[in-house]
Amino acid sequence: MKNMVTTFAAISIGSYELEMKIFELSPKNGIREVDRISHVIELGRDTYNKDKISFEMVDKLCDILYDFSRIMKGYKVKAYRACATSAIREAVNSKNVLDRVKVRTGLDVNLLSNSEQRFISYKAFSMKDQVADQAMKECTLLVDIGAGSAQITLFDKGNLITTQNIRLGVLRIRELLARLAQNADKYKGILEEYIDNDLETFTKIFLENYKVSNIVGTGENLSYVNFAQGEKPYVTKKEFTKIYEQLIGNSEEELADKLDIPQTHASLVAPSLMLFARLFSFTDAGKLWTPDVKLCDGLVVDYAQKNRLIKLKHDFNEDILSATRQIASRYRCNEAHTQFVEKTALGIFDAIKKLHGLGERERLILQLAAIMHDSGKFVSLMYPSEAGYDIIMASEIIGLSHEERQTVAKIIKYNAKDFDYREMSLTESKLTAILRLANALDRSHRQKMKDIKVTLDGNELVIMTSTYEDITLEYGLFKEKTELFEEIYGVKPVLRQHKISR
Amino acid sequence: MEYSNADNFINRELSWMEFNSRVLGEARDKSIPLFERLKFLSITASNLDEFVMIRVASLKDMVNAGYSKKDIAGLTPKQQLEAIGAKEHEFVNQQYSTLNRSLLPLLEKNHLTLIRNFEELDEKQSEFVDQYFMNEIYPVLTPMAVDSSRPFPLIRNKTLNLASLMRKKNGDKELEFATVQVPSVLPRVVEIPSGTEGQRTIILLEEIIEKNIQKLYLNYNVISTHPYRIMRNADFEIDEEEVADLLQEIQRQIKKRQWGEAIKLEVQDNMDKRLLKILKKNLRIDDNDIYSINGPLDLTFLMKVYGLDGFEHLKHAKYVPQELLQLENDADIFEQIRNSDILLHHPYDSFDPVVDFVRQAAKDDKVLAIKQTLYRVSGNSPIIASLAEAAERGKQVTVLVELKARFDEENNIIWAKKLEKAGCHVIYGLMGLKTHCKITLVVRREDDGIRRYVHLGTGNYNDSTAKLYTDLGLLTCANQIGEDATAVFNMISGYSEPIRWNKLALAPLWLRNKFLKLIDREIGHAVNGETAYVIAKMNSLCDKTIIEKLYEASGKGVKIELIVRGICCLKPGVPGLSDNISVRSIVGNFLEHARIFYFENGGSSEIYMGSADWMPRNLDKRVEILFPVEDEKLKEQVLHVLNVQLADNEKAHIMQADGSYEKPDRRGRKESINAQEIFCEETIKRNQVTGRKRKTRTFKPRTSN
């Protein structure tokens, strides 16, 4: 068929709202939103106050999701993706909740890790050409405000520098402060103090060397405040301050009235307004952009991309690599050594494609592990493996799923430690073996073999170098470090120094 | 300027009574065919019944509850009741003088005799009615006597009854009371053989029963018999929060409606005083609420007289609603809508396209879903049948059936159950709100994706009333309206409001503000020295906020022309208050029902139509939709409708500053303009002109030139 139209449903189970969007995708028209159905249900309230989601709430959740699935069928959707975020993720009974949903509604719900969730929103954001192109040229803070936490990502000239999750979610703040603040004036003060605490640390550590000029705000409840006036897609700091001052002193009722939105949403506006106000005061940013981006929009972009229905202009792998390099440099990894290992590991990976049968994504994971493999030493020279593992697990890398991040961390851990088959998945052990081999080739950290060529020759993996330097150290330890490779691939790595007379 | 002053407003009940007087005016208008005048008189009677059952009843409730808040015109409920009572007595007198002095003599002249009293019957006729009594009436009568062992029976709301005083035949001196309901299952008007050639004769059912009343009470001597009729408080309020099953509760309340407090008693003016006393005592009714009437009770029987065959020459020629040419001959309605938006002006244009829209959607394989709101549906509605069919074909059908549509509750429950059985997703209205908007959404999956077709209207999806009510409807597949329509149904289904609306404005959340903003914008233009002009047509205007805004606009120089059929609490043409506002009411053969709003907007005019009047109940308590007409050609058509109505000098009544109405002064301008007739003519002409192009099925004989 010439113009295949695919119908896709995206469901987001958020902390205070269930939302389903029905999309049409076609190569000709791209992505088109056909319907949006949302229902306020404050799951996060249960989770943030009681650590688990109550029976009644699950019942209500199932009722609505069942109705969603009915509507989905009405549209004859081809595929759907339903995702749950922090409200369910942080609930101790999350598994049971999702099981109940499956049994009662037939819907499979993905539990998104924070970084997956952010990455999906980020994908949706990258589709907003105007903002993505203009703001990203400069130094920009992307602030994705969720119910449980906010994700702040720093971009400089298109490169992702760092991304941090801070526990400044709007619902969390509201629930926390509702008990403390009796009146609106006092509320403002407490809110400010609370936010500043986290923001100050963040700016000190991460923003020291950057002059931020834009703030881009995304998040579920931002769509309810119409910041931008007229044609331009952003508000200046001055304009924002004016809006902020008009709104911030209001009670929830007044706010609902002024913004013409339901009170449930109004109650969440104040924390996000305050967050922006404080970010303006902590940075030199002059503009605030608020593209309308919701998780559902990201889910459809993700689906479309995976099914090759659209092509994204933005290279997300570059973001991942750039963020990872930032982490490596934060932990003072030896740059030259890292580069060598990265290049060599990838060379080996490419040479033995037939043997491992892994794909692009695994190649990227290997690359990330190579970049960060030395980071543990910053913390402890005695236990670099464990420290490395912990560092990776504590660093958010937008674009990596939780599982992928763990894979990277494990590879790094077992790069130096005694290997334990029972701990590792097949992919993990395959990649670990490659990294170990690559690392062994620069034992001295002096990059003696810059010209390595790797070829597979029968039962041997021939590593050829024509360096003139003395590689005795590498030779000596080669056997010990390559045992694992041999075990896993059934191929013997052989190091050959082939000196060419000049 | 203090606009909220009570002097600036007219009480809505009194204004409503003015409206009913205008309808009565039609009954008194000698230029109107006799039978049409009967119809109008009948309408005034049924209007008044409803008014008493709902409005008067609710005022009485307020007085009983000690509630004394003043209305916008500064009257307490008690004062309002007094004013209404006085006006109502006067009104009823007018009704009967119209009947007795004009209409009945004219009927007689036109060869139809109404026997006022059974004693006027000749021998042959007497025999006929007695026979008729025994065969048809007697079997369904249930006479009820009152004595020490039998309490005063419950007399049902709006029923006609005959009360009798009688004495036992065994010589007992004591007077006893009995009553019998005139059965509503039998025709009220009975045609009997006529004594004179060329004359036809009718008699009312109650007269026949009265003549034979002795046959009901064989052991008694009946002393006197007189008809009476009562009205009861029929308004019910349901505490929805407390009710688990609205459906059941409404069914229960409908039964209860029969037994509400008696608030009005109608008797003939020659009623036996002793009988009246008994009724008064047992029904606990005030003197003020007793109407002594010189003539037959319950004038709605005149509608039956109107229906008699053989008097077509005394009626208006029947107008046949015209088809839209592009929709004829089983045209694909979706294709036609894709070509351009379609405007329907009922009853001049036929309602068939709307029925067809749903019917074709039900059968179309590409249609995924049909969603519709139903408020008042006709009996045997083809729309209901189509919706059920669609559901049976596996389409998603969502129907909102408004159970709370007054006096249609019972009817609507039946349809709702039928639809549910067929597999439709039926929503029984919304908590605390009446869903009054008229919208249909058809979701269709076409080759290039989903396309939504929407019908928006000012009138109900009722193919019967669409022949009598003037309404406008729009069929469109504009994407922005489609998106909004989807959002409307999502909201009605209990989901959150959309982040923003493209084109539609909804009550109760946004509509009032939308109107205020539109008027404010005109004020802005006026202040800038540009022309500022509002034309608004609706059924009733009594929203205080909007009236105050109109006064403000008038003060700033906005020209405001209002076409308000019924209640109008605004005072037009008051110096210093509403100099620039005029109000006219059109009461014609068809019931004016459309709501149209025109805003000049400094030259780039905007026209909206919708389901809402400018009444608090529409703006605060109902789901209503206001939609724009954007196609330039259609805008012209709608503006034409307004302009012709503004030019009407035959059926229009001009409201005066004191709230009374006068016919326009036609001196110096002989041409008579009747908007409804003009629309009929224009529509027929339109079809004649373009109609020639249509393919005919006639053979074309060749001739030799």
GROMACS .gro file of C-alpha atoms in nm, chain B residues 340-345 472-474 503 518 521-522 535 596-609 627-644 679:
model
   47
  842SER     CA    1  -1.811   2.187   0.183
  843ASP     CA    2  -1.983   2.253   0.512
  844ILE     CA    3  -2.359   2.213   0.491
  845LEU     CA    4  -2.605   2.444   0.660
  846LEU     CA    5  -2.955   2.323   0.734
  847HIS     CA    6  -3.237   2.561   0.821
  974LEU     CA    7  -3.027   2.558   1.233
  975GLY     CA    8  -2.778   2.280   1.192
  976LEU     CA    9  -2.427   2.253   1.056
 1005LYS     CA   10  -1.353   2.637   1.811
 1020LEU     CA   11  -1.740   3.872   2.262
 1023ARG     CA   12  -1.474   4.305   2.217
 1024GLU     CA   13  -1.761   4.496   2.059
 1037ILE     CA   14  -2.747   4.069   1.677
 1098ILE     CA   15  -2.781   3.272   1.658
 1099PHE     CA   16  -2.525   3.530   1.764
 1100TYR     CA   17  -2.371   3.785   1.532
 1101PHE     CA   18  -2.078   4.005   1.629
 1102GLU     CA   19  -1.960   4.271   1.389
 1103ASN     CA   20  -1.607   4.271   1.529
 1104GLY     CA   21  -1.495   4.585   1.349
 1105GLY     CA   22  -1.563   4.443   1.006
 1106SER     CA   23  -1.439   4.087   1.038
 1107SER     CA   24  -1.768   3.959   1.164
 1108GLU     CA   25  -1.821   3.635   1.351
 1109ILE     CA   26  -2.135   3.425   1.368
 1110TYR     CA   27  -2.205   3.162   1.627
 1111MET     CA   28  -2.493   2.927   1.678
 1129PHE     CA   29  -2.010   2.680   1.758
 1130PRO     CA   30  -1.890   2.921   1.490
 1131VAL     CA   31  -2.007   2.930   1.131
 1132GLU     CA   32  -1.691   2.997   0.937
 1133ASP     CA   33  -1.764   2.927   0.574
 1134GLU     CA   34  -1.822   3.271   0.421
 1135LYS     CA   35  -2.114   3.157   0.210
 1136LEU     CA   36  -2.286   2.996   0.504
 1137LYS     CA   37  -2.221   3.302   0.718
 1138GLU     CA   38  -2.406   3.508   0.462
 1139GLN     CA   39  -2.697   3.268   0.476
 1140VAL     CA   40  -2.718   3.288   0.852
 1141LEU     CA   41  -2.690   3.664   0.849
 1142HIS     CA   42  -2.970   3.670   0.594
 1143VAL     CA   43  -3.188   3.476   0.839
 1144LEU     CA   44  -3.123   3.737   1.105
 1145ASN     CA   45  -3.180   4.030   0.872
 1146VAL     CA   46  -3.511   3.900   0.742
 1181PHE     CA   47  -3.803   3.153   0.420
   0.00000   0.00000   0.00000
